[in-house]
Amino acid sequence: MRYVIIGAGAVGGVIGGRLAGSGHEVVLVARGAHFEALRDHGLRLRVPEGELTHRLPVVDGPAALGELRPDDVLVLAVKTQDSVAALQTWGPAPVAGGGTAAEQLPLFCAQNGVEGQRLALRLFRRVHGVCVWLPSTYVEPGVVSAAGSPLTGILHLGRHPHGTDETARLVAADLEKSHFEAPVVEDVARWQYAKLLSNLGNALEAVTGPVSDEDALALFRRVRAEGAAVLDAAGIAYASTEEQQAVRGDKVTLVPLDGAPRGGGSSWQSLTRGTGTIEADYLNGEIALLGRLHGVPTPLNELLQHLADTFARERRAAGSMPVAELMRLAGGAVVNTS
């Protein structure tokens, strides 16, 4: 199998680099300065064992590859807000022997949230969900890092909306030879919804900085409780905190990396890079959507969604709102919806 990593940033770059490091054929898809750096200097992957450089094919779209191969596996690792454009670009790509990528090839959605795979299923016949537990950082163009040890990450795999297949098992076997644990599960969405609850803190971290003092932690607990109440009202199952901890254990412990400080999660990184977009609409916004569908108030998640979107649109500095100010706004949000 050849892996085509659509979006070779923090998550996609680490997955692609680790697969390449264990001998698998990998193509990276990127754009702009990152594309140029990957093309000219290779992928520089900073991990606990040092900096690894992988000289891999890199393209900015399917046309550069010509016909795709029947044994290609597409890995969608762009942020959810970029999914539609990527899916519409890659879905019609021709596959040798007939048909298109959307008709013939498996697509694995290695993304936060749950919306990416739903968008994919509108176009692609064979969609797989991936619950991504992979602390990683886009350091600079051409450079990504992952500080996890002894494993780089844990990636639950399964068909979307449910079930498993031989492709998932083959991909899992490749990942497990590449510094990952990759359980193949019938109910991958249950793990993704559990991860979604954790990701509700991404916007909080992006707006105020590390969620470490007691005020920020208390606010996050309230934000997560809103999310859990919504999932319960919607009848959506999710893995418990205890079940997640039992699977993870001490398998992905973060260690200091030279030249690759871990500043924050994916949303924090989006603000730091000044991309102008952020994925809060598909994290906190997913809870807001479900809350409206099922009659459950979600004022705190709506507030964080609004603030994260505003910070991204106005290119405000990550972590620049004092926690006390956010607490004041959060109190108002609760009062205004009660």
CSV table of C-alpha atoms in Angstrom, one decimal:
chain,number,residue,atom,x,y,z
A,1,MET,CA,0.0,0.0,0.0
A,2,ARG,CA,1.0,3.6,-0.6
A,3,TYR,CA,-0.1,6.2,1.8
A,4,VAL,CA,-1.2,9.6,0.5
A,5,ILE,CA,-1.2,12.1,3.4
A,6,ILE,CA,-3.6,14.9,2.5
A,7,GLY,CA,-2.5,17.6,4.8
A,8,ALA,CA,1.1,16.9,6.0
A,9,GLY,CA,1.0,19.3,9.0
A,10,ALA,CA,1.4,18.3,12.6
A,11,VAL,CA,-0.7,15.2,12.6
A,12,GLY,CA,-0.4,14.2,9.0
A,13,GLY,CA,3.4,14.9,8.9
A,14,VAL,CA,4.0,12.8,11.9
A,15,ILE,CA,1.9,9.9,10.7
A,16,GLY,CA,3.6,10.1,7.3
A,17,GLY,CA,7.1,10.4,8.7
A,18,ARG,CA,6.6,7.5,11.1
A,19,LEU,CA,5.2,5.3,8.3
A,20,ALA,CA,8.1,6.2,6.0
A,21,GLY,CA,10.6,5.5,8.8
A,22,SER,CA,9.3,1.9,9.0
A,23,GLY,CA,9.7,1.4,5.2
A,24,HIS,CA,6.3,2.2,3.9
A,25,GLU,CA,5.7,4.2,0.7
A,26,VAL,CA,4.4,7.7,1.5
A,27,VAL,CA,3.4,10.7,-0.5
A,28,LEU,CA,2.9,14.0,1.3
A,29,VAL,CA,0.4,16.7,0.3
A,30,ALA,CA,1.0,20.2,1.3
A,31,ARG,CA,0.8,23.8,0.1
A,32,GLY,CA,2.6,27.1,0.4
A,33,ALA,CA,5.8,27.5,2.3
A,34,HIS,CA,5.4,24.0,3.9
A,35,PHE,CA,5.2,22.4,0.4
A,36,GLU,CA,8.3,24.2,-0.7
A,37,ALA,CA,10.3,23.2,2.4
A,38,LEU,CA,9.2,19.6,2.1
A,39,ARG,CA,10.1,19.5,-1.6
A,40,ASP,CA,13.5,21.2,-1.2
A,41,HIS,CA,14.7,19.8,2.2
A,42,GLY,CA,12.5,16.8,3.0
A,43,LEU,CA,10.3,16.3,6.1
A,44,ARG,CA,12.2,17.0,9.3
A,45,LEU,CA,10.6,15.0,12.1
A,46,ARG,CA,11.6,15.8,15.6
A,47,VAL,CA,10.9,12.9,18.0
A,48,PRO,CA,12.5,11.6,21.3
A,49,GLU,CA,15.2,9.7,19.4
A,50,GLY,CA,16.3,12.8,17.6
A,51,GLU,CA,15.6,14.7,14.3
A,52,LEU,CA,14.8,12.4,11.4
A,53,THR,CA,14.8,13.6,7.8
A,54,HIS,CA,12.6,11.8,5.2
A,55,ARG,CA,13.0,12.7,1.6
A,56,LEU,CA,9.5,11.9,0.3
A,57,PRO,CA,7.5,12.7,-2.8
A,58,VAL,CA,5.5,15.9,-2.1
A,59,VAL,CA,2.6,17.3,-4.2
A,60,ASP,CA,0.1,20.1,-3.9
A,61,GLY,CA,-2.7,18.2,-5.5
A,62,PRO,CA,-3.6,14.9,-7.3
A,63,ALA,CA,-2.7,16.2,-10.8
A,64,ALA,CA,1.0,15.9,-9.9
A,65,LEU,CA,0.6,12.2,-9.3
A,66,GLY,CA,-1.3,11.4,-12.5
A,67,GLU,CA,-3.5,8.4,-12.0
A,68,LEU,CA,-3.7,7.2,-8.4
A,69,ARG,CA,-2.9,3.6,-7.7
A,70,PRO,CA,-5.5,1.0,-6.8
A,71,ASP,CA,-3.4,0.2,-3.6
A,72,ASP,CA,-3.4,3.9,-2.5
A,73,VAL,CA,-4.7,4.7,1.0
A,74,LEU,CA,-5.8,8.3,1.4
A,75,VAL,CA,-5.3,9.9,4.9
A,76,LEU,CA,-7.2,13.1,5.3
A,77,ALA,CA,-5.4,15.1,8.0
A,78,VAL,CA,-6.4,18.7,7.2
A,79,LYS,CA,-8.4,20.7,9.8
A,80,THR,CA,-12.1,20.1,9.5
A,81,GLN,CA,-12.8,23.5,8.1
A,82,ASP,CA,-10.5,22.6,5.1
A,83,SER,CA,-12.1,19.2,4.5
A,84,VAL,CA,-14.7,20.1,1.8
A,85,ALA,CA,-12.1,21.7,-0.4
A,86,ALA,CA,-9.7,18.7,0.0
A,87,LEU,CA,-12.5,16.2,-0.5
A,88,GLN,CA,-13.7,17.9,-3.7
A,89,THR,CA,-10.1,18.0,-5.0
A,90,TRP,CA,-9.2,14.4,-4.3
A,91,GLY,CA,-12.6,12.7,-4.8
A,92,PRO,CA,-12.6,13.0,-8.6
A,93,ALA,CA,-9.0,12.0,-9.1
A,94,PRO,CA,-8.7,9.1,-11.5
A,95,VAL,CA,-7.5,5.7,-10.4
A,96,ALA,CA,-5.6,3.4,-12.7
A,97,GLY,CA,-7.9,0.6,-14.0
A,98,GLY,CA,-11.0,2.8,-13.8
A,99,GLY,CA,-13.1,4.9,-11.5
A,100,THR,CA,-12.2,7.7,-9.2
A,101,ALA,CA,-10.7,8.0,-5.8
A,102,ALA,CA,-14.1,8.6,-4.2
A,103,GLU,CA,-15.4,5.3,-5.8
A,104,GLN,CA,-12.3,3.1,-5.4
A,105,LEU,CA,-10.0,4.1,-2.6
A,106,PRO,CA,-10.3,4.0,1.2
A,107,LEU,CA,-10.2,7.3,3.0
A,108,PHE,CA,-9.0,7.6,6.7
A,109,CYS,CA,-10.1,10.8,8.4
A,110,ALA,CA,-7.3,11.5,11.0
A,111,GLN,CA,-9.0,14.6,12.4
A,112,ASN,CA,-10.4,16.1,15.6
A,113,GLY,CA,-14.2,16.1,16.0
A,114,VAL,CA,-16.6,14.0,14.1
A,115,GLU,CA,-17.7,16.1,11.2
A,116,GLY,CA,-14.9,15.4,8.7
A,117,GLN,CA,-15.9,11.8,8.2
A,118,ARG,CA,-19.6,12.8,7.7
A,119,LEU,CA,-18.5,15.2,5.0
A,120,ALA,CA,-16.3,12.5,3.5
A,121,LEU,CA,-19.2,10.0,3.3
A,122,ARG,CA,-21.1,12.3,1.0
A,123,LEU,CA,-18.4,11.8,-1.6
A,124,PHE,CA,-16.4,8.7,-0.7
A,125,ARG,CA,-17.8,5.2,-0.5
A,126,ARG,CA,-15.2,3.8,1.9
A,127,VAL,CA,-14.6,6.1,4.8
A,128,HIS,CA,-12.8,5.2,8.0
A,129,GLY,CA,-12.8,7.2,11.2
A,130,VAL,CA,-9.6,7.7,13.2
A,131,CYS,CA,-9.6,8.7,16.9
A,132,VAL,CA,-6.4,10.7,17.0
A,133,TRP,CA,-4.4,10.7,20.3
A,134,LEU,CA,-1.2,12.2,18.9
A,135,PRO,CA,0.4,15.2,20.7
A,136,SER,CA,2.2,16.8,17.8
A,137,THR,CA,3.4,20.3,16.7
A,138,TYR,CA,3.9,22.1,13.4
A,139,VAL,CA,7.2,23.8,14.3
A,140,GLU,CA,8.0,25.6,11.0
A,141,PRO,CA,7.7,24.9,7.3
A,142,GLY,CA,9.1,21.5,6.7
A,143,VAL,CA,9.4,20.6,10.4
A,144,VAL,CA,7.0,18.8,12.7
A,145,SER,CA,7.5,17.2,16.1
A,146,ALA,CA,5.9,14.6,18.3
A,147,ALA,CA,7.1,14.3,21.9
A,148,GLY,CA,5.3,11.0,22.9
A,149,SER,CA,7.3,8.1,24.3
A,150,PRO,CA,7.5,5.1,24.2
A,151,LEU,CA,4.7,5.4,21.6
A,152,THR,CA,4.2,8.4,19.3
A,153,GLY,CA,0.4,8.1,19.6
A,154,ILE,CA,-2.6,5.9,19.8
A,155,LEU,CA,-4.9,5.8,16.8
A,156,HIS,CA,-8.2,3.9,17.0
A,157,LEU,CA,-9.5,2.9,13.6
A,158,GLY,CA,-12.8,1.7,12.3
A,159,ARG,CA,-15.3,2.1,9.4
A,160,HIS,CA,-17.6,5.0,9.5
A,161,PRO,CA,-20.3,5.0,10.6
A,162,HIS,CA,-19.5,1.6,12.3
A,163,GLY,CA,-17.8,-1.7,11.7
A,164,THR,CA,-14.3,-2.9,10.6
A,165,ASP,CA,-12.8,-4.3,7.5
A,166,GLU,CA,-9.6,-5.9,6.2
A,167,THR,CA,-8.2,-2.5,5.1
A,168,ALA,CA,-8.5,-1.1,8.6
A,169,ARG,CA,-6.6,-4.2,9.9
A,170,LEU,CA,-3.8,-3.8,7.3
A,171,VAL,CA,-3.4,-0.1,8.0
A,172,ALA,CA,-3.4,-0.8,11.8
A,173,ALA,CA,-0.6,-3.4,11.3
A,174,ASP,CA,1.5,-0.8,9.4
A,175,LEU,CA,0.9,1.8,12.1
A,176,GLU,CA,1.8,-0.6,14.8
A,177,LYS,CA,5.2,-1.1,13.1
A,178,SER,CA,5.6,2.7,13.1
A,179,HIS,CA,5.6,3.7,16.8
A,180,PHE,CA,1.8,3.8,17.1
A,181,GLU,CA,-0.8,1.6,18.8
A,182,ALA,CA,-3.7,1.2,16.5
A,183,PRO,CA,-6.7,-0.7,17.9
A,184,VAL,CA,-9.3,-1.6,15.3
A,185,VAL,CA,-12.7,-1.2,16.8
A,186,GLU,CA,-16.3,-1.6,15.7
A,187,ASP,CA,-17.4,1.6,17.4
A,188,VAL,CA,-14.7,4.1,16.5
A,189,ALA,CA,-17.2,7.0,16.9
A,190,ARG,CA,-17.5,6.2,20.6
A,191,TRP,CA,-13.8,7.0,21.0
A,192,GLN,CA,-14.1,10.1,18.8
A,193,TYR,CA,-16.9,11.5,20.9
A,194,ALA,CA,-14.8,10.9,24.1
A,195,LYS,CA,-11.9,12.7,22.4
A,196,LEU,CA,-14.3,15.5,21.4
A,197,LEU,CA,-15.1,16.2,25.1
A,198,SER,CA,-11.4,16.6,25.8
A,199,ASN,CA,-11.0,18.8,22.7
A,200,LEU,CA,-13.6,21.3,24.1
A,201,GLY,CA,-10.7,22.7,26.0
A,202,ASN,CA,-8.8,23.6,22.8
A,203,ALA,CA,-10.6,26.9,22.4
A,204,LEU,CA,-10.1,27.7,26.1
A,205,GLU,CA,-6.4,27.1,25.8
A,206,ALA,CA,-6.2,29.1,22.5
A,207,VAL,CA,-7.9,32.1,24.1
A,208,THR,CA,-6.3,32.1,27.6
A,209,GLY,CA,-3.2,30.0,27.3
A,210,PRO,CA,-2.4,26.8,29.3
A,211,VAL,CA,-5.3,25.4,31.2
A,212,SER,CA,-3.4,25.0,34.4
A,213,ASP,CA,-4.6,27.3,37.2
A,214,GLU,CA,-7.7,26.3,39.2
A,215,ASP,CA,-10.0,28.9,37.7
A,216,ALA,CA,-9.2,27.7,34.1
A,217,LEU,CA,-9.5,24.0,35.2
A,218,ALA,CA,-12.9,24.7,36.9
A,219,LEU,CA,-14.1,26.4,33.8
A,220,PHE,CA,-13.0,23.5,31.6
A,221,ARG,CA,-14.9,21.1,33.8
A,222,ARG,CA,-18.0,23.1,33.3
A,223,VAL,CA,-17.5,23.3,29.5
A,224,ARG,CA,-16.9,19.5,29.4
A,225,ALA,CA,-20.0,18.9,31.6
A,226,GLU,CA,-22.1,20.8,29.1
A,227,GLY,CA,-20.7,18.6,26.3
A,228,ALA,CA,-21.4,15.4,28.3
A,229,ALA,CA,-25.0,16.5,29.0
A,230,VAL,CA,-25.6,17.2,25.3
A,231,LEU,CA,-24.2,13.8,24.2
A,232,ASP,CA,-26.3,12.1,26.9
A,233,ALA,CA,-29.4,13.9,25.7
A,234,ALA,CA,-28.7,12.9,22.1
A,235,GLY,CA,-28.2,9.3,23.1
A,236,ILE,CA,-24.6,9.3,21.8
A,237,ALA,CA,-22.2,6.8,23.4
A,238,TYR,CA,-18.7,7.8,24.4
A,239,ALA,CA,-15.8,6.0,26.1
A,240,SER,CA,-15.4,6.9,29.8
A,241,THR,CA,-12.4,8.7,31.2
A,242,GLU,CA,-11.5,5.5,33.0
A,243,GLU,CA,-11.7,3.4,29.8
A,244,GLN,CA,-9.5,5.9,27.9
A,245,GLN,CA,-6.9,6.0,30.7
A,246,ALA,CA,-6.8,2.2,30.8
A,247,VAL,CA,-6.0,2.1,27.1
A,248,ARG,CA,-3.4,5.0,27.2
A,249,GLY,CA,-1.7,4.3,30.5
A,250,ASP,CA,1.9,5.6,30.3
A,251,LYS,CA,2.2,4.7,26.6
A,252,VAL,CA,2.4,8.3,25.3
A,253,THR,CA,4.4,10.3,27.8
A,254,LEU,CA,5.6,13.7,26.6
A,255,VAL,CA,9.4,14.3,26.9
A,256,PRO,CA,11.3,17.5,26.2
A,257,LEU,CA,12.5,17.9,22.6
A,258,ASP,CA,15.4,20.1,21.6
A,259,GLY,CA,14.3,22.8,19.2
A,260,ALA,CA,10.7,21.8,19.3
A,261,PRO,CA,8.9,23.3,22.3
A,262,ARG,CA,5.3,22.1,22.8
A,263,GLY,CA,3.4,25.4,23.1
A,264,GLY,CA,-0.2,24.2,22.9
A,265,GLY,CA,-2.7,22.1,21.1
A,266,SER,CA,-4.0,22.4,17.5
A,267,SER,CA,-6.2,25.4,18.1
A,268,TRP,CA,-3.4,27.3,19.9
A,269,GLN,CA,-1.1,26.4,17.0
A,270,SER,CA,-3.6,27.8,14.5
A,271,LEU,CA,-3.7,31.2,16.3
A,272,THR,CA,0.1,31.2,16.7
A,273,ARG,CA,0.6,30.6,13.0
A,274,GLY,CA,-2.0,33.3,12.1
A,275,THR,CA,-3.8,31.0,9.7
A,276,GLY,CA,-7.0,33.0,10.0
A,277,THR,CA,-9.2,30.0,10.7
A,278,ILE,CA,-9.7,27.7,13.7
A,279,GLU,CA,-11.6,24.4,14.2
A,280,ALA,CA,-13.8,25.5,17.1
A,281,ASP,CA,-16.9,25.4,14.9
A,282,TYR,CA,-16.5,21.6,14.7
A,283,LEU,CA,-15.5,21.1,18.4
A,284,ASN,CA,-17.4,23.5,20.7
A,285,GLY,CA,-19.7,24.2,17.7
A,286,GLU,CA,-20.6,20.5,17.5
A,287,ILE,CA,-21.8,20.6,21.1
A,288,ALA,CA,-23.7,23.8,20.3
A,289,LEU,CA,-25.4,22.2,17.3
A,290,LEU,CA,-26.4,19.1,19.2
A,291,GLY,CA,-27.6,21.2,22.1
A,292,ARG,CA,-29.9,23.1,19.8
A,293,LEU,CA,-31.2,19.9,18.2
A,294,HIS,CA,-31.9,18.3,21.6
A,295,GLY,CA,-33.0,21.3,23.7
A,296,VAL,CA,-29.9,21.5,25.9
A,297,PRO,CA,-28.4,24.9,26.7
A,298,THR,CA,-24.7,25.2,25.8
A,299,PRO,CA,-23.7,28.8,26.8
A,300,LEU,CA,-20.1,28.1,27.7
A,301,ASN,CA,-19.3,26.2,24.5
A,302,GLU,CA,-21.1,28.8,22.4
A,303,LEU,CA,-19.0,31.5,24.1
A,304,LEU,CA,-15.7,29.7,23.5
A,305,GLN,CA,-16.7,29.0,19.9
A,306,HIS,CA,-17.4,32.7,19.4
A,307,LEU,CA,-14.2,33.9,21.1
A,308,ALA,CA,-12.0,31.4,19.2
A,309,ASP,CA,-13.5,32.4,15.9
A,310,THR,CA,-13.0,36.0,16.7
A,311,PHE,CA,-9.4,35.5,17.7
A,312,ALA,CA,-8.7,33.6,14.5
A,313,ARG,CA,-10.5,36.1,12.3
A,314,GLU,CA,-8.8,39.1,13.9
A,315,ARG,CA,-5.5,37.3,14.2
A,316,ARG,CA,-5.2,38.0,17.9
A,317,ALA,CA,-2.3,36.5,19.9
A,318,ALA,CA,-2.9,33.0,21.3
A,319,GLY,CA,-3.5,33.1,25.0
A,320,SER,CA,-3.9,36.8,25.2
A,321,MET,CA,-7.2,37.0,27.2
A,322,PRO,CA,-6.8,36.9,31.0
A,323,VAL,CA,-8.6,34.0,32.6
A,324,ALA,CA,-10.4,36.4,34.9
A,325,GLU,CA,-11.8,38.2,31.9
A,326,LEU,CA,-13.0,35.0,30.4
A,327,MET,CA,-14.6,34.0,33.8
A,328,ARG,CA,-16.5,37.3,33.8
A,329,LEU,CA,-17.8,36.6,30.3
A,330,ALA,CA,-18.6,33.0,31.2
A,331,GLY,CA,-20.7,34.2,34.1
A,332,GLY,CA,-22.6,36.5,31.8
A,333,ALA,CA,-23.1,33.8,29.3
A,334,VAL,CA,-24.7,31.5,31.9
A,335,VAL,CA,-27.0,34.3,33.1
A,336,ASN,CA,-28.0,35.4,29.7
A,337,THR,CA,-29.3,31.9,28.8
A,338,SER,CA,-31.0,31.0,32.0
